[in-house]
């Protein structure tokens, strides 16, 4: 049994209106879905408990900020039989959305590809990224945002992935934490800013 709440709303965005204090800052929650943040026994990422708490904390801070960011929930839609098949329990968002927040469904790793995300994220916006998976959607979306000219911030310990089986190297397994660190180093080299959970209190204030 999963231990997280489920969001049953399926619209692209619950409301066309944004909060009145919206700034040029966006919190992007990538694939924060039940299938990813269930317990490891139920198929979730190895660090699901820690990542769940950290994303919840960041989201709470964003919602309570004096000048809240635009909050966008990205939901991956898998193929038939996948854990995130549309309308399946695993496909649902972990955190119920608020009225002014946006939900966008995607089919590709890059959340900008084939979606209206670019309409909601100005090219001069600061984009704060959390979610899954580090080596797929997080990497692809952060890279695409850098290419658009966005300032991109990736929150350490608020993104995650699975262990990686190195098929080309005799089936050796690279543990998820090492994959996450590898992606952080790669994205930092490309121009992404890495922040820690200790930076969260000041994340949505003037810096």
Coordinates of C-alpha atoms in Angstrom, one line a residue:
X1 CA 0.0 0.0 0.0
X2 CA 1.4 3.4 -0.9
X3 CA 1.8 5.9 1.9
X4 CA 1.4 9.1 0.0
X5 CA -1.7 11.2 -0.9
X6 CA -3.0 11.0 -4.5
X7 CA -4.1 13.9 -6.7
X8 CA -7.1 12.8 -8.9
X9 CA -7.4 15.9 -10.9
X10 CA -6.5 15.4 -14.6
X11 CA -6.7 18.8 -16.2
X12 CA -3.7 20.5 -17.8
X13 CA -4.0 23.1 -15.1
X14 CA -6.7 23.6 -12.5
X15 CA -7.0 27.3 -13.1
X16 CA -6.0 29.9 -15.7
X17 CA -5.2 32.4 -12.9
X18 CA -1.9 32.8 -11.2
X19 CA -1.3 34.0 -7.7
X20 CA -1.4 37.8 -7.5
X21 CA 2.2 38.0 -6.1
X22 CA 3.7 35.9 -8.9
X23 CA 7.3 36.7 -9.6
X24 CA 9.6 35.6 -12.4
X25 CA 10.5 32.4 -10.6
X26 CA 9.2 28.9 -11.2
X27 CA 9.1 25.8 -9.1
X28 CA 9.1 22.8 -11.4
X29 CA 8.1 19.5 -9.9
X30 CA 9.1 16.7 -12.3
X31 CA 7.3 13.4 -12.2
X32 CA 6.6 13.6 -8.5
X33 CA 4.2 10.7 -8.9
X34 CA 3.1 7.8 -6.7
X35 CA 5.0 5.2 -8.7
X36 CA 8.3 7.0 -8.0
X37 CA 7.8 7.9 -4.4
X38 CA 6.2 4.7 -3.1
X39 CA 8.4 2.5 -0.8
X40 CA 11.3 0.8 -2.5
X41 CA 9.5 -2.5 -2.0
X42 CA 6.6 -1.1 -4.1
X43 CA 8.9 0.1 -6.9
X44 CA 9.9 3.6 -5.7
X45 CA 13.3 5.1 -5.9
X46 CA 15.8 4.0 -3.2
X47 CA 15.7 7.5 -1.5
X48 CA 11.9 7.9 -1.7
X49 CA 11.4 8.7 1.9
X50 CA 14.1 11.4 2.1
X51 CA 13.1 12.9 -1.3
X52 CA 9.5 12.9 -0.4
X53 CA 10.1 14.9 2.8
X54 CA 12.5 17.3 1.0
X55 CA 10.1 18.0 -1.9
X56 CA 7.2 18.4 0.5
X57 CA 9.3 21.0 2.5
X58 CA 10.3 22.9 -0.6
X59 CA 6.7 22.9 -1.9
X60 CA 5.4 24.2 1.5
X61 CA 8.0 27.0 1.5
X62 CA 7.0 28.0 -2.0
X63 CA 3.3 28.1 -1.2
X64 CA 3.8 30.2 1.9
X65 CA 6.3 32.6 0.4
X66 CA 5.4 36.3 0.4
X67 CA 6.1 36.3 -3.3
X68 CA 5.3 32.8 -4.3
X69 CA 6.8 31.3 -7.5
X70 CA 4.7 29.9 -10.3
X71 CA 4.3 26.2 -9.3
X72 CA 4.1 23.7 -12.1
X73 CA 3.6 19.9 -11.7
X74 CA 4.8 17.8 -14.5
X75 CA 3.3 14.3 -14.8
X76 CA 4.8 11.6 -17.0
X77 CA 2.4 9.4 -19.0
X78 CA 3.8 6.0 -19.6
X79 CA 2.8 3.3 -22.1
X80 CA 0.3 0.6 -21.3
X81 CA 1.6 -1.6 -18.6
X82 CA 4.1 0.9 -17.2
X83 CA 3.9 2.0 -13.6
X84 CA 2.8 5.5 -14.7
X85 CA 0.2 4.4 -17.3
X86 CA -2.4 7.3 -17.4
X87 CA -5.1 7.0 -14.8
X88 CA -3.4 4.2 -12.9
X89 CA -2.6 4.6 -9.2
X90 CA 1.1 5.1 -9.9
X91 CA 0.5 7.9 -12.4
X92 CA -1.2 10.1 -9.9
X93 CA 0.6 13.1 -8.4
X94 CA 1.9 12.7 -4.8
X95 CA 1.0 16.2 -3.7
X96 CA -2.5 17.5 -4.4
X97 CA -2.4 20.7 -6.4
X98 CA -3.8 24.1 -5.4
X99 CA -6.2 26.1 -7.5
X100 CA -3.6 28.4 -9.1
X101 CA -1.0 25.7 -9.7
X102 CA -0.5 24.1 -13.1
X103 CA -0.4 20.4 -14.1
X104 CA 1.1 19.4 -17.4
X105 CA 1.2 15.9 -18.8
X106 CA 4.2 14.8 -20.9
X107 CA 5.4 11.9 -23.0
X108 CA 9.1 12.6 -23.3
X109 CA 12.0 13.1 -20.9
X110 CA 12.3 16.8 -21.8
X111 CA 9.3 18.4 -20.2
X112 CA 9.4 21.2 -22.8
X113 CA 9.0 18.8 -25.7
X114 CA 5.4 18.5 -27.0
X115 CA 3.9 20.4 -24.1
X116 CA 2.9 24.0 -23.3
X117 CA 5.6 24.4 -20.6
X118 CA 7.4 27.0 -22.6
X119 CA 4.3 29.2 -22.5
X120 CA 4.4 29.1 -18.7
X121 CA 8.1 29.6 -18.1
X122 CA 9.4 32.9 -19.4
X123 CA 12.9 32.7 -20.9
X124 CA 14.2 35.1 -18.2
X125 CA 12.6 33.1 -15.3
X126 CA 14.6 31.4 -12.6
X127 CA 13.7 27.8 -12.7
X128 CA 13.9 25.7 -9.5
X129 CA 13.8 22.0 -10.2
X130 CA 13.0 19.0 -8.1
X131 CA 11.8 15.5 -8.9
X132 CA 12.6 12.4 -10.9
X133 CA 14.4 10.8 -12.5
X134 CA 17.8 12.5 -12.2
X135 CA 19.4 10.8 -15.3
X136 CA 16.3 11.2 -17.5
X137 CA 13.7 13.9 -17.0
X138 CA 15.8 16.1 -14.6
X139 CA 18.8 16.0 -16.9
X140 CA 16.8 16.6 -20.1
X141 CA 14.6 19.3 -18.8
X142 CA 17.4 21.2 -17.0
X143 CA 19.5 21.1 -20.2
X144 CA 16.6 22.4 -22.3
X145 CA 16.0 25.2 -19.9
X146 CA 19.6 26.3 -20.0
X147 CA 19.3 26.3 -23.8
X148 CA 16.4 28.6 -23.6
X149 CA 18.4 31.0 -21.4
X150 CA 16.8 30.3 -18.1
X151 CA 18.7 30.4 -14.8
X152 CA 18.3 26.9 -13.5
X153 CA 18.6 25.7 -9.9
X154 CA 18.6 22.0 -9.0
X155 CA 17.9 21.1 -5.4
X156 CA 20.3 18.5 -4.0
X157 CA 18.6 15.7 -2.2
X158 CA 15.3 16.6 -3.8
X159 CA 15.8 14.7 -7.0
X160 CA 16.4 11.0 -7.4
X161 CA 16.7 8.0 -9.6
X162 CA 17.1 4.2 -9.5
X163 CA 20.2 2.0 -9.5
X164 CA 21.8 1.8 -12.9
X165 CA 22.7 -1.6 -14.4
X166 CA 25.7 -1.2 -16.7
X167 CA 24.8 -3.7 -19.4
X168 CA 28.0 -2.8 -21.4
X169 CA 30.1 -3.5 -18.3
X170 CA 29.2 -7.0 -17.3
X171 CA 26.0 -6.1 -15.5
X172 CA 27.8 -4.0 -12.9
X173 CA 25.4 -1.9 -10.8
X174 CA 25.9 1.8 -10.1
X175 CA 23.9 2.7 -7.0
X176 CA 21.3 5.4 -7.4
X177 CA 23.2 7.9 -5.1
X178 CA 26.2 7.7 -7.4
X179 CA 24.1 8.3 -10.5
X180 CA 22.5 11.3 -8.8
X181 CA 25.9 12.8 -8.0
X182 CA 27.1 12.1 -11.5
X183 CA 24.2 14.0 -12.9
X184 CA 24.7 16.9 -10.5
X185 CA 28.3 17.2 -11.6
X186 CA 27.4 17.1 -15.3
X187 CA 24.6 19.7 -15.0
X188 CA 26.8 22.0 -12.8
X189 CA 29.5 21.9 -15.5
X190 CA 26.8 22.9 -18.0
X191 CA 25.7 25.9 -16.0
X192 CA 23.0 24.6 -13.5
X193 CA 23.3 26.0 -10.0
X194 CA 23.2 23.4 -7.2
X195 CA 21.6 24.3 -3.9
X196 CA 21.3 22.3 -0.7
X197 CA 18.3 21.8 1.6
X198 CA 19.9 24.2 4.0
X199 CA 19.3 26.9 1.4
X200 CA 15.6 26.4 1.3
X201 CA 14.6 29.1 3.9
X202 CA 16.0 31.8 1.5
X203 CA 15.0 30.0 -1.8
X204 CA 11.9 32.0 -2.5
X205 CA 13.0 35.4 -1.1
X206 CA 15.0 38.1 -2.8
X207 CA 18.6 36.9 -3.2

